[in-house]
């Protein structure tokens, strides 16, 4: 299986190259990282690039190929823990950014596990609009938000994490048009107001394309800025 953005044996992407890659591939999350402290930004970019790779695995026409790709990333994280990271630009960046932070590496594994569960659904019954499958996608988004939150604030409180996770699930439920999606999203938006400013870069990307609306490039940027400044999704 050919991995996306696989480097050749001579040249590896720099941190600046990877930052630009996230901007091209997932601008809302890239915009959100701009509001993190500079010292934490590279970790968030690395996390979101891993998420982008896993998202691409979901989009493969054959779910089994996606399963293989997810496994490749699981083994890449294992190579980091073993102290011998694979020669891949993102793997090496993850190793550098999360050196000495085993708890954050564990967050990356939870992200991989969540995407693996989604692909298991795709293998058994394909993508569906059921609440169960939507919950699997929500768990993947929640793992991403929680991982970002623990980068921003390693001592983040459990009740704050529960709000972040609720926002992730509610956003996808509303975007999918589930029966109670709008109610869940309204409640999650209300609860998000309690989050401290330092945690908002972990969910600000959810404001870029609000449920029920079509946002253009400029609107997405303004929506993320407004979310961070006003603490409002």
GROMACS .gro file of C-alpha atoms in nm:
model
  233
    1UNK     CA    1   0.000   0.000   0.000
    2UNK     CA    2   0.139   0.340  -0.095
    3UNK     CA    3   0.111   0.585   0.192
    4UNK     CA    4   0.006   0.939   0.112
    5UNK     CA    5   0.285   1.195   0.136
    6UNK     CA    6   0.543   0.920   0.181
    7UNK     CA    7   0.887   1.082   0.170
    8UNK     CA    8   1.171   0.953  -0.044
    9UNK     CA    9   1.489   0.826   0.115
   10UNK     CA   10   1.676   1.152   0.063
   11UNK     CA   11   1.443   1.432   0.168
   12UNK     CA   12   1.205   1.453   0.461
   13UNK     CA   13   0.951   1.729   0.509
   14UNK     CA   14   1.042   1.998   0.758
   15UNK     CA   15   0.808   2.118   1.035
   16UNK     CA   16   0.721   2.415   0.813
   17UNK     CA   17   0.640   2.179   0.525
   18UNK     CA   18   0.413   1.975   0.752
   19UNK     CA   19   0.244   2.290   0.877
   20UNK     CA   20   0.172   2.386   0.515
   21UNK     CA   21   0.045   2.032   0.449
   22UNK     CA   22  -0.214   2.065   0.723
   23UNK     CA   23  -0.319   2.405   0.590
   24UNK     CA   24  -0.381   2.252   0.247
   25UNK     CA   25  -0.554   1.942   0.378
   26UNK     CA   26  -0.758   2.071   0.672
   27UNK     CA   27  -0.763   2.450   0.694
   28UNK     CA   28  -1.019   2.477   0.980
   29UNK     CA   29  -0.797   2.275   1.214
   30UNK     CA   30  -0.487   2.454   1.089
   31UNK     CA   31  -0.656   2.787   1.168
   32UNK     CA   32  -0.741   2.663   1.517
   33UNK     CA   33  -0.375   2.579   1.583
   34UNK     CA   34  -0.284   2.945   1.519
   35UNK     CA   35  -0.455   3.032   1.846
   36UNK     CA   36  -0.254   2.783   2.051
   37UNK     CA   37   0.062   2.889   2.229
   38UNK     CA   38   0.352   2.874   1.979
   39UNK     CA   39   0.531   2.613   2.191
   40UNK     CA   40   0.231   2.379   2.160
   41UNK     CA   41   0.142   2.447   1.798
   42UNK     CA   42   0.371   2.186   1.644
   43UNK     CA   43   0.221   1.912   1.860
   44UNK     CA   44  -0.129   2.009   1.752
   45UNK     CA   45  -0.025   2.016   1.387
   46UNK     CA   46   0.130   1.669   1.419
   47UNK     CA   47  -0.184   1.535   1.588
   48UNK     CA   48  -0.409   1.681   1.320
   49UNK     CA   49  -0.190   1.550   1.039
   50UNK     CA   50  -0.223   1.201   1.185
   51UNK     CA   51  -0.598   1.255   1.195
   52UNK     CA   52  -0.587   1.366   0.831
   53UNK     CA   53  -0.405   1.047   0.733
   54UNK     CA   54  -0.661   0.836   0.918
   55UNK     CA   55  -0.947   1.029   0.756
   56UNK     CA   56  -0.800   0.950   0.415
   57UNK     CA   57  -0.804   0.585   0.512
   58UNK     CA   58  -1.182   0.610   0.556
   59UNK     CA   59  -1.214   0.749   0.206
   60UNK     CA   60  -1.050   0.458   0.026
   61UNK     CA   61  -1.283   0.272  -0.207
   62UNK     CA   62  -1.200  -0.062  -0.044
   63UNK     CA   63  -1.238  -0.058   0.337
   64UNK     CA   64  -0.978  -0.333   0.375
   65UNK     CA   65  -0.717  -0.102   0.225
   66UNK     CA   66  -0.822   0.154   0.483
   67UNK     CA   67  -0.780  -0.110   0.753
   68UNK     CA   68  -0.426  -0.177   0.630
   69UNK     CA   69  -0.344   0.192   0.634
   70UNK     CA   70  -0.474   0.236   0.989
   71UNK     CA   71  -0.266  -0.063   1.097
   72UNK     CA   72   0.038   0.096   0.934
   73UNK     CA   73  -0.008   0.401   1.155
   74UNK     CA   74  -0.061   0.184   1.462
   75UNK     CA   75   0.272   0.016   1.392
   76UNK     CA   76   0.432   0.354   1.329
   77UNK     CA   77   0.329   0.467   1.677
   78UNK     CA   78   0.468   0.142   1.817
   79UNK     CA   79   0.798   0.219   1.644
   80UNK     CA   80   0.805   0.557   1.821
   81UNK     CA   81   0.747   0.398   2.160
   82UNK     CA   82   1.023   0.147   2.085
   83UNK     CA   83   1.264   0.432   2.021
   84UNK     CA   84   1.314   0.345   1.653
   85UNK     CA   85   1.060   0.550   1.455
   86UNK     CA   86   1.001   0.462   1.093
   87UNK     CA   87   1.166   0.684   0.834
   88UNK     CA   88   0.852   0.871   0.741
   89UNK     CA   89   0.824   1.246   0.775
   90UNK     CA   90   0.511   1.249   0.992
   91UNK     CA   91   0.626   0.953   1.202
   92UNK     CA   92   0.953   1.131   1.276
   93UNK     CA   93   0.769   1.456   1.350
   94UNK     CA   94   0.539   1.275   1.592
   95UNK     CA   95   0.844   1.120   1.759
   96UNK     CA   96   1.008   1.460   1.794
   97UNK     CA   97   0.699   1.645   1.912
   98UNK     CA   98   0.591   1.383   2.167
   99UNK     CA   99   0.932   1.281   2.296
  100UNK     CA  100   0.910   1.227   2.669
  101UNK     CA  101   0.529   1.249   2.665
  102UNK     CA  102   0.399   0.889   2.684
  103UNK     CA  103   0.052   1.004   2.786
  104UNK     CA  104   0.018   1.208   2.468
  105UNK     CA  105   0.135   0.909   2.263
  106UNK     CA  106  -0.144   0.713   2.430
  107UNK     CA  107  -0.388   0.977   2.303
  108UNK     CA  108  -0.262   0.912   1.950
  109UNK     CA  109  -0.332   0.542   1.996
  110UNK     CA  110  -0.686   0.618   2.109
  111UNK     CA  111  -0.731   0.821   1.791
  112UNK     CA  112  -0.611   0.529   1.578
  113UNK     CA  113  -0.841   0.289   1.767
  114UNK     CA  114  -1.142   0.516   1.709
  115UNK     CA  115  -1.081   0.529   1.334
  116UNK     CA  116  -1.026   0.155   1.329
  117UNK     CA  117  -1.373   0.108   1.479
  118UNK     CA  118  -1.526   0.321   1.203
  119UNK     CA  119  -1.355   0.111   0.937
  120UNK     CA  120  -1.477  -0.208   1.105
  121UNK     CA  121  -1.831  -0.076   1.052
  122UNK     CA  122  -1.748  -0.003   0.689
  123UNK     CA  123  -1.622  -0.357   0.644
  124UNK     CA  124  -1.931  -0.516   0.798
  125UNK     CA  125  -2.212  -0.295   0.670
  126UNK     CA  126  -2.063   0.001   0.486
  127UNK     CA  127  -2.116   0.363   0.579
  128UNK     CA  128  -2.465   0.416   0.718
  129UNK     CA  129  -2.676   0.693   0.871
  130UNK     CA  130  -2.757   0.492   1.182
  131UNK     CA  131  -2.705   0.644   1.524
  132UNK     CA  132  -2.459   0.365   1.608
  133UNK     CA  133  -2.236   0.444   1.312
  134UNK     CA  134  -2.265   0.817   1.372
  135UNK     CA  135  -2.147   0.751   1.728
  136UNK     CA  136  -1.838   0.576   1.590
  137UNK     CA  137  -1.755   0.880   1.379
  138UNK     CA  138  -1.827   1.099   1.681
  139UNK     CA  139  -1.584   0.897   1.890
  140UNK     CA  140  -1.311   0.959   1.632
  141UNK     CA  141  -1.379   1.333   1.639
  142UNK     CA  142  -1.393   1.326   2.019
  143UNK     CA  143  -1.057   1.149   2.040
  144UNK     CA  144  -0.907   1.423   1.823
  145UNK     CA  145  -1.057   1.703   2.035
  146UNK     CA  146  -0.953   1.538   2.361
  147UNK     CA  147  -0.600   1.480   2.234
  148UNK     CA  148  -0.573   1.846   2.135
  149UNK     CA  149  -0.709   1.956   2.472
  150UNK     CA  150  -0.449   1.753   2.662
  151UNK     CA  151  -0.177   1.911   2.448
  152UNK     CA  152  -0.308   2.255   2.537
  153UNK     CA  153  -0.360   2.174   2.905
  154UNK     CA  154  -0.214   1.845   3.033
  155UNK     CA  155  -0.407   1.893   3.358
  156UNK     CA  156  -0.741   1.949   3.185
  157UNK     CA  157  -1.027   1.854   3.416
  158UNK     CA  158  -1.256   1.561   3.344
  159UNK     CA  159  -1.569   1.775   3.333
  160UNK     CA  160  -1.402   1.998   3.075
  161UNK     CA  161  -1.310   1.694   2.867
  162UNK     CA  162  -1.669   1.573   2.886
  163UNK     CA  163  -1.783   1.906   2.738
  164UNK     CA  164  -1.530   1.882   2.456
  165UNK     CA  165  -1.638   1.526   2.380
  166UNK     CA  166  -2.006   1.627   2.386
  167UNK     CA  167  -1.932   1.906   2.137
  168UNK     CA  168  -1.764   1.660   1.900
  169UNK     CA  169  -2.051   1.411   1.908
  170UNK     CA  170  -2.321   1.678   1.887
  171UNK     CA  171  -2.158   1.856   1.595
  172UNK     CA  172  -2.145   1.540   1.383
  173UNK     CA  173  -2.497   1.441   1.487
  174UNK     CA  174  -2.628   1.781   1.375
  175UNK     CA  175  -2.427   1.773   1.051
  176UNK     CA  176  -2.565   1.426   0.976
  177UNK     CA  177  -2.920   1.546   1.032
  178UNK     CA  178  -2.998   1.295   1.308
  179UNK     CA  179  -3.332   1.340   1.480
  180UNK     CA  180  -3.191   1.492   1.800
  181UNK     CA  181  -2.881   1.645   1.641
  182UNK     CA  182  -2.992   2.007   1.660
  183UNK     CA  183  -3.095   1.974   2.024
  184UNK     CA  184  -2.765   1.810   2.117
  185UNK     CA  185  -2.569   2.076   1.928
  186UNK     CA  186  -2.755   2.362   2.099
  187UNK     CA  187  -2.688   2.207   2.440
  188UNK     CA  188  -2.320   2.144   2.357
  189UNK     CA  189  -2.275   2.504   2.240
  190UNK     CA  190  -2.422   2.625   2.569
  191UNK     CA  191  -2.196   2.400   2.775
  192UNK     CA  192  -1.889   2.502   2.574
  193UNK     CA  193  -1.915   2.854   2.713
  194UNK     CA  194  -1.778   2.720   3.044
  195UNK     CA  195  -1.448   2.614   2.886
  196UNK     CA  196  -1.145   2.831   2.964
  197UNK     CA  197  -0.989   3.028   2.676
  198UNK     CA  198  -0.680   2.802   2.669
  199UNK     CA  199  -0.892   2.504   2.557
  200UNK     CA  200  -1.082   2.671   2.275
  201UNK     CA  201  -0.827   2.591   2.002
  202UNK     CA  202  -0.927   2.225   2.058
  203UNK     CA  203  -1.285   2.284   1.932
  204UNK     CA  204  -1.268   2.612   1.737
  205UNK     CA  205  -1.257   2.420   1.408
  206UNK     CA  206  -1.615   2.305   1.473
  207UNK     CA  207  -1.728   2.663   1.419
  208UNK     CA  208  -1.580   2.682   1.068
  209UNK     CA  209  -1.869   2.498   0.899
  210UNK     CA  210  -2.168   2.515   1.134
  211UNK     CA  211  -2.449   2.262   1.090
  212UNK     CA  212  -2.713   2.377   0.848
  213UNK     CA  213  -2.495   2.636   0.679
  214UNK     CA  214  -2.260   2.653   0.383
  215UNK     CA  215  -1.950   2.857   0.467
  216UNK     CA  216  -1.705   2.990   0.212
  217UNK     CA  217  -1.328   3.020   0.272
  218UNK     CA  218  -1.344   3.368   0.424
  219UNK     CA  219  -1.644   3.282   0.639
  220UNK     CA  220  -1.465   2.976   0.776
  221UNK     CA  221  -1.171   3.189   0.888
  222UNK     CA  222  -1.396   3.446   1.049
  223UNK     CA  223  -1.601   3.176   1.218
  224UNK     CA  224  -1.291   3.021   1.379
  225UNK     CA  225  -1.165   3.364   1.490
  226UNK     CA  226  -1.504   3.450   1.638
  227UNK     CA  227  -1.522   3.117   1.822
  228UNK     CA  228  -1.186   3.170   1.990
  229UNK     CA  229  -1.241   3.536   2.077
  230UNK     CA  230  -1.600   3.505   2.197
  231UNK     CA  231  -1.586   3.143   2.318
  232UNK     CA  232  -1.895   3.064   2.117
  233UNK     CA  233  -1.957   2.790   1.861
   0.00000   0.00000   0.00000
